């Protein structure tokens, strides 16, 4: 952040701009994705960064972290695509949630584990084309799933009632399912965590 302080005026007392806050948020997200920050540390620092008044306050949040190499480095992808046939795919263990996810899956399973995910946006739009398979969403309090936009053909949705909590992430699923299912649940204890498969 030292180079960024010089760019905005050279003094830690200079008032932070939206761009300064965005750069700090990028550094924090990359650090969390690399395992340098826990989810709790990330949430705490993000809240502080978004309220920071000076570049000096932002510098304090990132002084113990490496700088982001390039302007697009470490940002959550705008669109993530999963295409598979006869296979299984899993996202978990601190993955950075994109704004949009396109899933094309036939005869396979896609598992998205949000329990330790790095959530940088308040909404995730999933465009789903699922044939003879399953989409499993492992959620945590604050993650809400809306399946109202799904077209169903000999398919089902299994969802447990969400725990009452402030909404951290709203997942909107649209598209079509043919001979498949969407399962929304919290992770089982000792199941679906590191070293285990869903």
PDB file of C-alpha atoms in Angstrom:
ATOM      1  CA  UNK A   1       0.000   0.000   0.000  1.00  0.00           C
ATOM      2  CA  UNK A   2       2.997   2.350   0.345  1.00  0.00           C
ATOM      3  CA  UNK A   3       3.031   2.986  -3.412  1.00  0.00           C
ATOM      4  CA  UNK A   4      -0.681   3.674  -3.360  1.00  0.00           C
ATOM      5  CA  UNK A   5      -0.278   6.226  -0.546  1.00  0.00           C
ATOM      6  CA  UNK A   6       2.313   8.083  -2.634  1.00  0.00           C
ATOM      7  CA  UNK A   7      -0.029   7.957  -5.636  1.00  0.00           C
ATOM      8  CA  UNK A   8      -2.888   9.574  -3.731  1.00  0.00           C
ATOM      9  CA  UNK A   9      -0.840  12.397  -2.318  1.00  0.00           C
ATOM     10  CA  UNK A  10       2.078  11.078  -0.279  1.00  0.00           C
ATOM     11  CA  UNK A  11       0.611  11.538   3.211  1.00  0.00           C
ATOM     12  CA  UNK A  12      -1.266   9.035   5.392  1.00  0.00           C
ATOM     13  CA  UNK A  13      -3.648  11.855   6.389  1.00  0.00           C
ATOM     14  CA  UNK A  14      -4.909  12.289   2.812  1.00  0.00           C
ATOM     15  CA  UNK A  15      -8.607  11.444   2.580  1.00  0.00           C
ATOM     16  CA  UNK A  16      -9.212   8.051   0.970  1.00  0.00           C
ATOM     17  CA  UNK A  17     -11.097   7.829  -2.312  1.00  0.00           C
ATOM     18  CA  UNK A  18     -13.417   5.052  -3.465  1.00  0.00           C
ATOM     19  CA  UNK A  19     -10.566   3.777  -5.666  1.00  0.00           C
ATOM     20  CA  UNK A  20      -8.224   3.653  -2.638  1.00  0.00           C
ATOM     21  CA  UNK A  21     -10.764   1.596  -0.693  1.00  0.00           C
ATOM     22  CA  UNK A  22     -11.284  -0.708  -3.691  1.00  0.00           C
ATOM     23  CA  UNK A  23      -7.522  -1.356  -3.939  1.00  0.00           C
ATOM     24  CA  UNK A  24      -7.356  -2.203  -0.232  1.00  0.00           C
ATOM     25  CA  UNK A  25     -10.330  -4.561  -0.585  1.00  0.00           C
ATOM     26  CA  UNK A  26      -8.576  -6.297  -3.513  1.00  0.00           C
ATOM     27  CA  UNK A  27      -5.441  -6.858  -1.395  1.00  0.00           C
ATOM     28  CA  UNK A  28      -7.552  -8.266   1.447  1.00  0.00           C
ATOM     29  CA  UNK A  29      -9.508 -10.617  -0.837  1.00  0.00           C
ATOM     30  CA  UNK A  30      -6.328 -11.967  -2.426  1.00  0.00           C
ATOM     31  CA  UNK A  31      -4.782 -12.518   1.006  1.00  0.00           C
ATOM     32  CA  UNK A  32      -7.861 -14.434   2.176  1.00  0.00           C
ATOM     33  CA  UNK A  33      -7.852 -16.517  -1.000  1.00  0.00           C
ATOM     34  CA  UNK A  34      -4.183 -17.357  -0.368  1.00  0.00           C
ATOM     35  CA  UNK A  35      -4.953 -18.406   3.203  1.00  0.00           C
ATOM     36  CA  UNK A  36      -3.189 -15.441   4.822  1.00  0.00           C
ATOM     37  CA  UNK A  37      -6.392 -14.237   6.534  1.00  0.00           C
ATOM     38  CA  UNK A  38      -9.155 -16.211   8.204  1.00  0.00           C
ATOM     39  CA  UNK A  39     -12.751 -15.544   7.207  1.00  0.00           C
ATOM     40  CA  UNK A  40     -13.295 -13.640  10.457  1.00  0.00           C
ATOM     41  CA  UNK A  41     -10.194 -11.482   9.856  1.00  0.00           C
ATOM     42  CA  UNK A  42     -11.310 -10.794   6.291  1.00  0.00           C
ATOM     43  CA  UNK A  43     -14.798  -9.708   7.351  1.00  0.00           C
ATOM     44  CA  UNK A  44     -13.412  -7.468  10.090  1.00  0.00           C
ATOM     45  CA  UNK A  45     -10.843  -5.826   7.813  1.00  0.00           C
ATOM     46  CA  UNK A  46     -13.312  -5.393   4.942  1.00  0.00           C
ATOM     47  CA  UNK A  47     -15.731  -3.587   7.241  1.00  0.00           C
ATOM     48  CA  UNK A  48     -12.933  -1.307   8.459  1.00  0.00           C
ATOM     49  CA  UNK A  49     -11.670  -0.690   4.894  1.00  0.00           C
ATOM     50  CA  UNK A  50     -15.090   0.353   3.640  1.00  0.00           C
ATOM     51  CA  UNK A  51     -15.377   2.869   6.495  1.00  0.00           C
ATOM     52  CA  UNK A  52     -11.770   4.162   6.318  1.00  0.00           C
ATOM     53  CA  UNK A  53     -11.430   7.927   6.003  1.00  0.00           C
ATOM     54  CA  UNK A  54      -7.708   8.196   5.211  1.00  0.00           C
ATOM     55  CA  UNK A  55      -5.158   6.261   3.170  1.00  0.00           C
ATOM     56  CA  UNK A  56      -3.190   5.791   6.394  1.00  0.00           C
ATOM     57  CA  UNK A  57      -6.092   3.793   7.870  1.00  0.00           C
ATOM     58  CA  UNK A  58      -6.144   1.627   4.744  1.00  0.00           C
ATOM     59  CA  UNK A  59      -2.377   1.106   4.898  1.00  0.00           C
ATOM     60  CA  UNK A  60      -2.693  -0.230   8.466  1.00  0.00           C
ATOM     61  CA  UNK A  61      -5.107  -2.920   7.239  1.00  0.00           C
ATOM     62  CA  UNK A  62      -2.699  -4.235   4.595  1.00  0.00           C
ATOM     63  CA  UNK A  63       0.757  -3.545   6.046  1.00  0.00           C
ATOM     64  CA  UNK A  64       1.265  -7.241   6.918  1.00  0.00           C
ATOM     65  CA  UNK A  65       0.114  -8.456   3.469  1.00  0.00           C
ATOM     66  CA  UNK A  66       1.838  -8.602   0.059  1.00  0.00           C
ATOM     67  CA  UNK A  67       0.681  -6.096  -2.562  1.00  0.00           C
ATOM     68  CA  UNK A  68      -1.542  -7.193  -5.422  1.00  0.00           C
ATOM     69  CA  UNK A  69       0.651  -7.757  -8.492  1.00  0.00           C
ATOM     70  CA  UNK A  70      -1.625  -6.289 -11.136  1.00  0.00           C
ATOM     71  CA  UNK A  71      -4.856  -4.360 -11.500  1.00  0.00           C
ATOM     72  CA  UNK A  72      -6.994  -7.468 -12.078  1.00  0.00           C
ATOM     73  CA  UNK A  73      -5.114  -9.822  -9.780  1.00  0.00           C
ATOM     74  CA  UNK A  74      -7.073 -11.359  -6.943  1.00  0.00           C
ATOM     75  CA  UNK A  75     -10.438 -10.014  -7.942  1.00  0.00           C
ATOM     76  CA  UNK A  76     -13.329 -12.404  -7.820  1.00  0.00           C
ATOM     77  CA  UNK A  77     -13.993 -13.534 -11.354  1.00  0.00           C
ATOM     78  CA  UNK A  78     -17.057 -11.900 -12.868  1.00  0.00           C
ATOM     79  CA  UNK A  79     -18.023 -15.180 -14.553  1.00  0.00           C
ATOM     80  CA  UNK A  80     -16.871 -18.657 -13.594  1.00  0.00           C
ATOM     81  CA  UNK A  81     -17.740 -21.526 -15.931  1.00  0.00           C
ATOM     82  CA  UNK A  82     -18.033 -25.188 -15.006  1.00  0.00           C
ATOM     83  CA  UNK A  83     -18.495 -27.609 -17.907  1.00  0.00           C
ATOM     84  CA  UNK A  84     -18.383 -31.338 -17.332  1.00  0.00           C
ATOM     85  CA  UNK A  85     -19.791 -34.640 -18.504  1.00  0.00           C
ATOM     86  CA  UNK A  86     -19.679 -37.804 -16.404  1.00  0.00           C
ATOM     87  CA  UNK A  87     -17.508 -36.179 -13.733  1.00  0.00           C
ATOM     88  CA  UNK A  88     -17.706 -34.402 -10.386  1.00  0.00           C
ATOM     89  CA  UNK A  89     -16.539 -30.901  -9.525  1.00  0.00           C
ATOM     90  CA  UNK A  90     -16.171 -29.327  -6.092  1.00  0.00           C
ATOM     91  CA  UNK A  91     -15.503 -25.734  -5.013  1.00  0.00           C
ATOM     92  CA  UNK A  92     -14.595 -25.245  -1.371  1.00  0.00           C
ATOM     93  CA  UNK A  93     -11.865 -24.476   1.163  1.00  0.00           C
ATOM     94  CA  UNK A  94     -11.833 -20.681   0.834  1.00  0.00           C
ATOM     95  CA  UNK A  95     -12.764 -20.331  -2.851  1.00  0.00           C
ATOM     96  CA  UNK A  96     -13.598 -16.800  -4.002  1.00  0.00           C
ATOM     97  CA  UNK A  97     -17.262 -16.610  -5.019  1.00  0.00           C
ATOM     98  CA  UNK A  98     -17.780 -14.887  -8.410  1.00  0.00           C
ATOM     99  CA  UNK A  99     -20.678 -12.631  -9.414  1.00  0.00           C
ATOM    100  CA  UNK A 100     -21.980 -15.177 -11.920  1.00  0.00           C
ATOM    101  CA  UNK A 101     -21.553 -18.925 -12.313  1.00  0.00           C
ATOM    102  CA  UNK A 102     -22.416 -20.854 -15.487  1.00  0.00           C
ATOM    103  CA  UNK A 103     -22.809 -24.590 -14.920  1.00  0.00           C
ATOM    104  CA  UNK A 104     -23.221 -27.084 -17.765  1.00  0.00           C
ATOM    105  CA  UNK A 105     -23.213 -30.596 -16.328  1.00  0.00           C
ATOM    106  CA  UNK A 106     -24.382 -33.974 -17.628  1.00  0.00           C
ATOM    107  CA  UNK A 107     -24.212 -37.258 -15.725  1.00  0.00           C
ATOM    108  CA  UNK A 108     -22.212 -35.694 -12.911  1.00  0.00           C
ATOM    109  CA  UNK A 109     -22.289 -33.745  -9.685  1.00  0.00           C
ATOM    110  CA  UNK A 110     -21.274 -30.177  -8.848  1.00  0.00           C
ATOM    111  CA  UNK A 111     -20.742 -29.292  -5.172  1.00  0.00           C
ATOM    112  CA  UNK A 112     -20.406 -25.661  -4.076  1.00  0.00           C
ATOM    113  CA  UNK A 113     -19.340 -25.341  -0.439  1.00  0.00           C
ATOM    114  CA  UNK A 114     -20.017 -21.853   0.943  1.00  0.00           C
ATOM    115  CA  UNK A 115     -19.080 -22.618   4.565  1.00  0.00           C
ATOM    116  CA  UNK A 116     -15.527 -21.234   4.192  1.00  0.00           C
ATOM    117  CA  UNK A 117     -15.977 -19.365   0.901  1.00  0.00           C
ATOM    118  CA  UNK A 118     -14.667 -15.827   0.433  1.00  0.00           C
ATOM    119  CA  UNK A 119     -17.823 -13.832  -0.288  1.00  0.00           C
ATOM    120  CA  UNK A 120     -17.065 -10.486  -1.911  1.00  0.00           C
ATOM    121  CA  UNK A 121     -20.468  -9.684  -3.462  1.00  0.00           C
ATOM    122  CA  UNK A 122     -23.960  -9.815  -2.008  1.00  0.00           C
ATOM    123  CA  UNK A 123     -25.427 -11.772  -4.944  1.00  0.00           C
ATOM    124  CA  UNK A 124     -24.390 -14.830  -6.957  1.00  0.00           C
ATOM    125  CA  UNK A 125     -26.328 -15.615 -10.134  1.00  0.00           C
ATOM    126  CA  UNK A 126     -26.108 -19.263 -11.225  1.00  0.00           C
ATOM    127  CA  UNK A 127     -27.118 -20.139 -14.798  1.00  0.00           C
ATOM    128  CA  UNK A 128     -27.707 -23.884 -14.647  1.00  0.00           C
ATOM    129  CA  UNK A 129     -28.077 -26.514 -17.378  1.00  0.00           C
ATOM    130  CA  UNK A 130     -28.111 -29.822 -15.486  1.00  0.00           C
ATOM    131  CA  UNK A 131     -28.884 -33.167 -17.091  1.00  0.00           C
ATOM    132  CA  UNK A 132     -29.070 -36.415 -15.096  1.00  0.00           C
ATOM    133  CA  UNK A 133     -26.978 -35.161 -12.200  1.00  0.00           C
ATOM    134  CA  UNK A 134     -26.967 -33.038  -9.069  1.00  0.00           C
ATOM    135  CA  UNK A 135     -26.040 -29.577  -7.874  1.00  0.00           C
ATOM    136  CA  UNK A 136     -25.261 -29.515  -4.140  1.00  0.00           C
ATOM    137  CA  UNK A 137     -25.000 -26.236  -2.241  1.00  0.00           C
ATOM    138  CA  UNK A 138     -23.506 -26.455   1.254  1.00  0.00           C
ATOM    139  CA  UNK A 139     -24.593 -23.252   2.943  1.00  0.00           C
ATOM    140  CA  UNK A 140     -24.069 -21.418   6.217  1.00  0.00           C
ATOM    141  CA  UNK A 141     -26.238 -18.902   8.097  1.00  0.00           C
ATOM    142  CA  UNK A 142     -26.706 -15.803   5.944  1.00  0.00           C
ATOM    143  CA  UNK A 143     -26.587 -17.654   2.613  1.00  0.00           C
ATOM    144  CA  UNK A 144     -30.043 -17.658   0.992  1.00  0.00           C
ATOM    145  CA  UNK A 145     -30.892 -19.698  -2.126  1.00  0.00           C
ATOM    146  CA  UNK A 146     -33.669 -18.739  -4.567  1.00  0.00           C
ATOM    147  CA  UNK A 147     -34.615 -21.517  -7.035  1.00  0.00           C
ATOM    148  CA  UNK A 148     -37.791 -19.834  -8.333  1.00  0.00           C
ATOM    149  CA  UNK A 149     -36.288 -19.280 -11.796  1.00  0.00           C
ATOM    150  CA  UNK A 150     -35.511 -22.954 -12.478  1.00  0.00           C
ATOM    151  CA  UNK A 151     -37.285 -24.957 -15.163  1.00  0.00           C
ATOM    152  CA  UNK A 152     -37.851 -28.509 -13.929  1.00  0.00           C
ATOM    153  CA  UNK A 153     -38.239 -31.661 -16.050  1.00  0.00           C
ATOM    154  CA  UNK A 154     -38.533 -34.862 -13.977  1.00  0.00           C
ATOM    155  CA  UNK A 155     -36.380 -33.205 -11.327  1.00  0.00           C
ATOM    156  CA  UNK A 156     -36.546 -32.130  -7.688  1.00  0.00           C
ATOM    157  CA  UNK A 157     -35.266 -29.528  -5.246  1.00  0.00           C
ATOM    158  CA  UNK A 158     -34.333 -30.609  -1.725  1.00  0.00           C
ATOM    159  CA  UNK A 159     -33.787 -27.650   0.566  1.00  0.00           C
ATOM    160  CA  UNK A 160     -33.744 -27.311   4.323  1.00  0.00           C
ATOM    161  CA  UNK A 161     -35.292 -24.232   5.831  1.00  0.00           C
ATOM    162  CA  UNK A 162     -32.546 -21.613   6.248  1.00  0.00           C
ATOM    163  CA  UNK A 163     -31.475 -20.438   9.694  1.00  0.00           C
ATOM    164  CA  UNK A 164     -32.646 -16.906  10.476  1.00  0.00           C
ATOM    165  CA  UNK A 165     -29.621 -14.634  10.044  1.00  0.00           C
ATOM    166  CA  UNK A 166     -28.713 -11.396   8.249  1.00  0.00           C
ATOM    167  CA  UNK A 167     -28.322 -12.088   4.526  1.00  0.00           C
ATOM    168  CA  UNK A 168     -24.651 -12.297   3.566  1.00  0.00           C
ATOM    169  CA  UNK A 169     -25.130 -13.823   0.118  1.00  0.00           C
ATOM    170  CA  UNK A 170     -28.235 -14.299  -2.032  1.00  0.00           C
ATOM    171  CA  UNK A 171     -27.875 -17.083  -4.616  1.00  0.00           C
ATOM    172  CA  UNK A 172     -30.291 -16.891  -7.553  1.00  0.00           C
ATOM    173  CA  UNK A 173     -30.469 -20.050  -9.666  1.00  0.00           C
ATOM    174  CA  UNK A 174     -32.032 -19.934 -13.121  1.00  0.00           C
ATOM    175  CA  UNK A 175     -31.926 -22.341 -16.060  1.00  0.00           C
ATOM    176  CA  UNK A 176     -33.108 -25.920 -16.506  1.00  0.00           C
ATOM    177  CA  UNK A 177     -32.773 -29.319 -14.825  1.00  0.00           C
ATOM    178  CA  UNK A 178     -33.578 -32.554 -16.649  1.00  0.00           C
ATOM    179  CA  UNK A 179     -33.686 -35.766 -14.574  1.00  0.00           C
ATOM    180  CA  UNK A 180     -31.634 -34.238 -11.785  1.00  0.00           C
ATOM    181  CA  UNK A 181     -31.788 -32.511  -8.440  1.00  0.00           C
ATOM    182  CA  UNK A 182     -30.656 -29.449  -6.544  1.00  0.00           C
ATOM    183  CA  UNK A 183     -29.783 -30.051  -2.887  1.00  0.00           C
ATOM    184  CA  UNK A 184     -29.405 -27.130  -0.471  1.00  0.00           C
ATOM    185  CA  UNK A 185     -28.210 -27.973   3.037  1.00  0.00           C
ATOM    186  CA  UNK A 186     -25.721 -27.131   5.733  1.00  0.00           C
ATOM    187  CA  UNK A 187     -22.603 -29.310   5.874  1.00  0.00           C
ATOM    188  CA  UNK A 188     -22.783 -32.373   8.075  1.00  0.00           C
ATOM    189  CA  UNK A 189     -20.351 -32.501  10.973  1.00  0.00           C
ATOM    190  CA  UNK A 190     -17.172 -34.194   9.765  1.00  0.00           C
ATOM    191  CA  UNK A 191     -18.681 -34.495   6.293  1.00  0.00           C
ATOM    192  CA  UNK A 192     -17.949 -32.273   3.332  1.00  0.00           C
ATOM    193  CA  UNK A 193     -15.036 -30.607   5.108  1.00  0.00           C
ATOM    194  CA  UNK A 194     -11.309 -30.774   4.346  1.00  0.00           C
ATOM    195  CA  UNK A 195     -10.269 -34.229   3.285  1.00  0.00           C
ATOM    196  CA  UNK A 196     -13.839 -35.424   2.780  1.00  0.00           C
ATOM    197  CA  UNK A 197     -15.965 -35.576  -0.324  1.00  0.00           C
ATOM    198  CA  UNK A 198     -19.595 -34.624  -0.619  1.00  0.00           C
TER     199      UNK A 198
END
